[in-house]
PDB file of C-alpha atoms in Angstrom:
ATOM      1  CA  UNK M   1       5.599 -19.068 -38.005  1.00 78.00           C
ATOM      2  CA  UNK M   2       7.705 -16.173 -36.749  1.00 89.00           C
ATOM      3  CA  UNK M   3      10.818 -17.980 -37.411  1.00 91.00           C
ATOM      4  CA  UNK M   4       9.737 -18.932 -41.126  1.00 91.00           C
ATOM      5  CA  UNK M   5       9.279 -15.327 -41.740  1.00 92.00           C
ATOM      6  CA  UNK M   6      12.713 -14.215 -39.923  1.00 92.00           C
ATOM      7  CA  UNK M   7      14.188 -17.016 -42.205  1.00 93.00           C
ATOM      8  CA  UNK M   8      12.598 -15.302 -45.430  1.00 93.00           C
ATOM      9  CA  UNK M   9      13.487 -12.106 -44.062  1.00 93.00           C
ATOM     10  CA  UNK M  10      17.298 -12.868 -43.852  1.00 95.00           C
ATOM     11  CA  UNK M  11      17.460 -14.710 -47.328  1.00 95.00           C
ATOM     12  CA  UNK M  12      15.777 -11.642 -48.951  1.00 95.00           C
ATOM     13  CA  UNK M  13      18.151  -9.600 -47.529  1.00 95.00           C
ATOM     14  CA  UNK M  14      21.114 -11.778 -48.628  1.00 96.00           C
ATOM     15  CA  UNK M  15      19.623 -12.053 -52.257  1.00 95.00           C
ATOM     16  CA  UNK M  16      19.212  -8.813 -52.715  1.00 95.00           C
ATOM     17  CA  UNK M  17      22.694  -7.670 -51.736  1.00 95.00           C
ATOM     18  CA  UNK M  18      23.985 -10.189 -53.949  1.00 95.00           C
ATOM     19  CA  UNK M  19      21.995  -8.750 -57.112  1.00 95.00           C
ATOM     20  CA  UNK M  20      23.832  -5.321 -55.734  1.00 93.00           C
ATOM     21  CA  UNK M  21      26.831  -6.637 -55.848  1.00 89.00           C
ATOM     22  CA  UNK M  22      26.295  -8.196 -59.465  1.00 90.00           C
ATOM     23  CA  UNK M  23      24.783  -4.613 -60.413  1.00 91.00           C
ATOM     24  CA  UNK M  24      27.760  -3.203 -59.568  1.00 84.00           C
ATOM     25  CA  UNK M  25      29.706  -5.393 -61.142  1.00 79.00           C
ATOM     26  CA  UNK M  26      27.874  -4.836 -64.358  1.00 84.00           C
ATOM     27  CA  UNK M  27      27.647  -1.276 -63.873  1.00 85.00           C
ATOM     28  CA  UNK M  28      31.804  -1.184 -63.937  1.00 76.00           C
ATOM     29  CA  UNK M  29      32.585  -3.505 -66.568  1.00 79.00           C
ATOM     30  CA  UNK M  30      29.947  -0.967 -69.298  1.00 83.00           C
ATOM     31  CA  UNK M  31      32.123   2.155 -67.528  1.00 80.00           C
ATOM     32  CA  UNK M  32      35.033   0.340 -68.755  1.00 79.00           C
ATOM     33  CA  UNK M  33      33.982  -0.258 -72.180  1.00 78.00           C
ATOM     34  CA  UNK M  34      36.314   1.991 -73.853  1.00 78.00           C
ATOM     35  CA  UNK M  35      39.636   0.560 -72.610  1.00 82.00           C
ATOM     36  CA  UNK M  36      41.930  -0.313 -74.978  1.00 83.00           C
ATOM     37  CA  UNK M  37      42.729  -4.411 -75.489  1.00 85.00           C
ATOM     38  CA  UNK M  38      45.224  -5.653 -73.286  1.00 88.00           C
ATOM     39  CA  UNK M  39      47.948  -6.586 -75.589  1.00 90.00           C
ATOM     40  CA  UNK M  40      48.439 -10.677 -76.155  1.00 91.00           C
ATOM     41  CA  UNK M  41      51.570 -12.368 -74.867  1.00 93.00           C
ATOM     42  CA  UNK M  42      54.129 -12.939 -77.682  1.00 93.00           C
ATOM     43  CA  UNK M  43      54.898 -16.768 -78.246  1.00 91.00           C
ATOM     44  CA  UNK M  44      58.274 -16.737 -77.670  1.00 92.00           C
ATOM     45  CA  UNK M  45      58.397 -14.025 -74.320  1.00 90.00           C
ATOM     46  CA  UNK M  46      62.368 -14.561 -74.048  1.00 90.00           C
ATOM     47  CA  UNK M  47      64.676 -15.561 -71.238  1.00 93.00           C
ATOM     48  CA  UNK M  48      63.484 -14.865 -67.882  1.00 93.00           C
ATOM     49  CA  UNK M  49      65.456 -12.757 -65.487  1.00 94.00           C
ATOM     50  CA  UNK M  50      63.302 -13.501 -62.398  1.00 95.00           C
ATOM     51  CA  UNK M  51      60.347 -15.806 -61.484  1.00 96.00           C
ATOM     52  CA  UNK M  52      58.247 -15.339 -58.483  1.00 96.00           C
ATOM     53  CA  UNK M  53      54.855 -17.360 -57.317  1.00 97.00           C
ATOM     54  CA  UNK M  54      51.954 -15.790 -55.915  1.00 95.00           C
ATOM     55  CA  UNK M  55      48.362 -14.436 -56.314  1.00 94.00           C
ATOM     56  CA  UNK M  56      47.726 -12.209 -59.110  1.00 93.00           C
ATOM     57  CA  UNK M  57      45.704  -9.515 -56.913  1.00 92.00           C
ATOM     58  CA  UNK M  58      43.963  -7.577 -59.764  1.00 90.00           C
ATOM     59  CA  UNK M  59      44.633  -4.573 -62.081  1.00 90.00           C
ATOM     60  CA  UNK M  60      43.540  -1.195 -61.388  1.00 90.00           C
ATOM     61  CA  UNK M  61      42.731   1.890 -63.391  1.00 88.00           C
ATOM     62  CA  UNK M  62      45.987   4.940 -62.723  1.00 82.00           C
ATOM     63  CA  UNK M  63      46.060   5.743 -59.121  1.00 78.00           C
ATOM     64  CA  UNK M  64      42.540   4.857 -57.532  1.00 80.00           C
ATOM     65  CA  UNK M  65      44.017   1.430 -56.112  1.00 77.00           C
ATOM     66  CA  UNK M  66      39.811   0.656 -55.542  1.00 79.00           C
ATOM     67  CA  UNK M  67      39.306   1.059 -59.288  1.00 80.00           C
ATOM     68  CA  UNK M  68      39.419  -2.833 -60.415  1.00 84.00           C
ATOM     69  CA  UNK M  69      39.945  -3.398 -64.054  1.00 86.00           C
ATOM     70  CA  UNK M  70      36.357  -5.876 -64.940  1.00 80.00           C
ATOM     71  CA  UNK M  71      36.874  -6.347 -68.324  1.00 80.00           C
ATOM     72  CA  UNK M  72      37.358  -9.696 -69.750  1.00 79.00           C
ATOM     73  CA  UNK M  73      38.744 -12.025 -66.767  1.00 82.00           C
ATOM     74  CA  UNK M  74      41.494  -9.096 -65.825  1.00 85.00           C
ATOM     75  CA  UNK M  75      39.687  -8.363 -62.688  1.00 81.00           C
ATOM     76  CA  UNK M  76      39.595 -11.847 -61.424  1.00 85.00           C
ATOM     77  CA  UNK M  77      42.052 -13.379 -58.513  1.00 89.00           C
ATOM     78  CA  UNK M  78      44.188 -16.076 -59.075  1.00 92.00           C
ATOM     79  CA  UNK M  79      47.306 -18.266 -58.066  1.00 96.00           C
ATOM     80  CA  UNK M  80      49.789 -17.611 -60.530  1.00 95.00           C
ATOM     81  CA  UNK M  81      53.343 -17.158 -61.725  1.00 96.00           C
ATOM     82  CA  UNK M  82      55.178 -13.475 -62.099  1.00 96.00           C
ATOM     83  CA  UNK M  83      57.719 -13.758 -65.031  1.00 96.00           C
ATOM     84  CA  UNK M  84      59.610 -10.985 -65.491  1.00 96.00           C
ATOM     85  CA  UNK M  85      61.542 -11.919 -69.223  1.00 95.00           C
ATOM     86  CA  UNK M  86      63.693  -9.671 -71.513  1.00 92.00           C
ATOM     87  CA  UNK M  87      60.505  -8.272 -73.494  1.00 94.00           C
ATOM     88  CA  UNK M  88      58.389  -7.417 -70.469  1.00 95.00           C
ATOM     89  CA  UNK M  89      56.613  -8.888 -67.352  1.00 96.00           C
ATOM     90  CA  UNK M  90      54.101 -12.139 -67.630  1.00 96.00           C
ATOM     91  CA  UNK M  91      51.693 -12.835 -65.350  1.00 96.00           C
ATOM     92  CA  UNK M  92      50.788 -16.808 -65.886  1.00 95.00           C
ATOM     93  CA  UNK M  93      47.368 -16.948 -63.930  1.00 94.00           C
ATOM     94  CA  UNK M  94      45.421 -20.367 -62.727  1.00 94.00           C
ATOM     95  CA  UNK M  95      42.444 -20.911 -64.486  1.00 91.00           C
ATOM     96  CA  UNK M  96      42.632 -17.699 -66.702  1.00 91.00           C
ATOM     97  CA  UNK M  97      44.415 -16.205 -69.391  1.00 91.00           C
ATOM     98  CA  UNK M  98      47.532 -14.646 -69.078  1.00 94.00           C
ATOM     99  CA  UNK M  99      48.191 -11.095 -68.580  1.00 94.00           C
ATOM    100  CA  UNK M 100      51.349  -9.493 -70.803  1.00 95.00           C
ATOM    101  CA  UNK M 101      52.989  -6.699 -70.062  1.00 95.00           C
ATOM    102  CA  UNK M 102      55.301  -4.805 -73.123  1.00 95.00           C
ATOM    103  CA  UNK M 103      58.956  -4.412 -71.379  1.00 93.00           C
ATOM    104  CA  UNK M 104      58.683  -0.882 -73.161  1.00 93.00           C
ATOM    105  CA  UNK M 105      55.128   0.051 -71.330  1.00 93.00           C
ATOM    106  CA  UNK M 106      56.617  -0.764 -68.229  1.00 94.00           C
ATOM    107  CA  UNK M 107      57.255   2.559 -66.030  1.00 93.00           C
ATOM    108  CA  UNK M 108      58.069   0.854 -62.723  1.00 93.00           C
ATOM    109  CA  UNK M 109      57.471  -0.932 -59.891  1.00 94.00           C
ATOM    110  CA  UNK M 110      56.984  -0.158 -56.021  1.00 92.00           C
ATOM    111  CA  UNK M 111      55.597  -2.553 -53.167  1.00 92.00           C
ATOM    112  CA  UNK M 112      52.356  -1.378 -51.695  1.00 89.00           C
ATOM    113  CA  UNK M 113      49.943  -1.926 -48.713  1.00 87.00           C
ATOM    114  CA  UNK M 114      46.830  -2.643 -50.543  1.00 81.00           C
ATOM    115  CA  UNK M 115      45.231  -2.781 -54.613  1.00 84.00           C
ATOM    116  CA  UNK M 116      41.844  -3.476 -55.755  1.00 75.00           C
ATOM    117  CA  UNK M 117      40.622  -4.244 -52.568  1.00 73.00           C
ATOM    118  CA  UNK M 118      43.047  -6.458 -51.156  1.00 74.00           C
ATOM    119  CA  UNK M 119      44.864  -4.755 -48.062  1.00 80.00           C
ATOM    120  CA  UNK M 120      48.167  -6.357 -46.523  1.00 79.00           C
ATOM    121  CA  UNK M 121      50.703  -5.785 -44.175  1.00 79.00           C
ATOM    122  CA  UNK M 122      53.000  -2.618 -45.203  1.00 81.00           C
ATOM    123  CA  UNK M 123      54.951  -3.977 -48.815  1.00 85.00           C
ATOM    124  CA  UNK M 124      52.821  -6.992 -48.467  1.00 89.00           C
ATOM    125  CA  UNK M 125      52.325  -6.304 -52.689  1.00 92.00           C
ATOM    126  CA  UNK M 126      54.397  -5.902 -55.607  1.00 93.00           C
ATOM    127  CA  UNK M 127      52.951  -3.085 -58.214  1.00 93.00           C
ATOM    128  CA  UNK M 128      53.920  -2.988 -61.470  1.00 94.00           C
ATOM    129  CA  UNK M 129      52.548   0.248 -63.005  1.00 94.00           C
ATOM    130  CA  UNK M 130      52.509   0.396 -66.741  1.00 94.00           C
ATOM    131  CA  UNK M 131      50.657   2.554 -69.887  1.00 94.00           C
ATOM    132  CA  UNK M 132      48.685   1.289 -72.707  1.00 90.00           C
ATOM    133  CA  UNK M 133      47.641   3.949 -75.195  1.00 86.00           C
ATOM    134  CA  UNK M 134      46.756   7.047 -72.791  1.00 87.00           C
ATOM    135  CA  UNK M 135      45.819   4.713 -69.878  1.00 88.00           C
ATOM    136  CA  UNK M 136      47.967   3.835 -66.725  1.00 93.00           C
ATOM    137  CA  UNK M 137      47.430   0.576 -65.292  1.00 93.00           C
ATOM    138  CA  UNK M 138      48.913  -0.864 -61.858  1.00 93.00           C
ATOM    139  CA  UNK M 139      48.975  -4.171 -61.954  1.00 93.00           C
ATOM    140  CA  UNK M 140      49.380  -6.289 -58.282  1.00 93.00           C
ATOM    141  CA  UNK M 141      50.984  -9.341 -57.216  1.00 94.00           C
ATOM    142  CA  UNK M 142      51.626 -10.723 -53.667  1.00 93.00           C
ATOM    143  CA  UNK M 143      54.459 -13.312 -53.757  1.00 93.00           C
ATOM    144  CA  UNK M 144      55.087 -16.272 -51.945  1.00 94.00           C
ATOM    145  CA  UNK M 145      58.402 -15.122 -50.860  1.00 92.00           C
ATOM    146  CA  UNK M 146      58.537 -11.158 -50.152  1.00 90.00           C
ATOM    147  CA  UNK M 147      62.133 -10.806 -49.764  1.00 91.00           C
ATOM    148  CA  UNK M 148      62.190 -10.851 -53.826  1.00 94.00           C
ATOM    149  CA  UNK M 149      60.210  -7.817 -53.976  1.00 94.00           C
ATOM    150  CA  UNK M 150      63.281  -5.603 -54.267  1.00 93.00           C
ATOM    151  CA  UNK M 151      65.055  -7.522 -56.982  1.00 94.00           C
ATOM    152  CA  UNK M 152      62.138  -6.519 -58.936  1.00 95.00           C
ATOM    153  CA  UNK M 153      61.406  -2.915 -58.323  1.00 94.00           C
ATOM    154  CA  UNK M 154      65.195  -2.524 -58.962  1.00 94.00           C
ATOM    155  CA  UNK M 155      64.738  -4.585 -62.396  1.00 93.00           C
ATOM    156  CA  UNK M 156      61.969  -2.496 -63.079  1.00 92.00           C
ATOM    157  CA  UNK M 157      63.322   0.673 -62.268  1.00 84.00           C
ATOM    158  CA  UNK M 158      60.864   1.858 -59.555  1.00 65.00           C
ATOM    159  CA  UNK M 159      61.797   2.988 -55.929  1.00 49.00           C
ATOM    160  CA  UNK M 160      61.180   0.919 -52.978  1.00 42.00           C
TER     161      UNK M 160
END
């Protein structure tokens, strides 16, 4: 009997931190109400300059690296493809829409440690910080191949 109720005891526990982490969930996405559309990609994005594969990390509010982007399916990891073409950067994302990045909201690049939760080894993530109205986004990526990292923040004109 005492092992019944230990049982209930641990799945009540587990629920109810799963309806926390829903709440907060919730709770971000209606804090987040107000941010402006993230702009479609165009149907003809141009040449690319540089192609990487990865895992789209997420996309975070300024510089609070913890402050996820929930709206729509922004905030959601996925295996993807970083395009970086002559009107802007592309993120091509598995199972999710793509993310499109203006070449002229682009302020730069740097690698980074950790974004949205997701912590690496020192430069284990590319950052591609951009604006959209009054808002500054960073916008993480954590390649396949690393030694391509610089090629970008060079192309993007941020400091390594």
């Amino acid at each position: 009997m005492s092992r019944v109720l230990l049982s209930l005891a641990v799945l009540a526990v587990f629920l109810l931190c799963l309806y926390g982490m829903w709440r907060g969930w919730q709770n971000r996405k209606r804090r987040q109400a107000d941010l402006p559309e993230f702009p479609a990609p165009p149907a003809e994005p141009g040449a690319t300059v540089l192609e990487t594969t990865g895992v789209y990390v997420g996309t975070t509010i300024g510089d609070d690296w913890q402050d996820r982007v929930a709206v729509g399916d922004v905030g959601h990891r996925a295996e993807g493809t970083l395009r970086l073409t002559e009107r802007g950067v592309l993120v091509e994302r598995a199972g999710a829409s793509p993310l499109w990045i203006p070449a002229d909201r682009v302020e730069g690049a740097r690698t980074a440690r950790g974004l949205a939760g997701k912590v690496m080894t020192a430069d284990g993530l590319l950052v591609v910080r951009w604006q959209l109205g009054d808002r500054v986004f960073d916008t993480g990526f954590r390649g396949d191949d690393k030694d391509v990292y610089e090629q970008w923040v060079q192309a993007l004109g941020g400091k390594r």
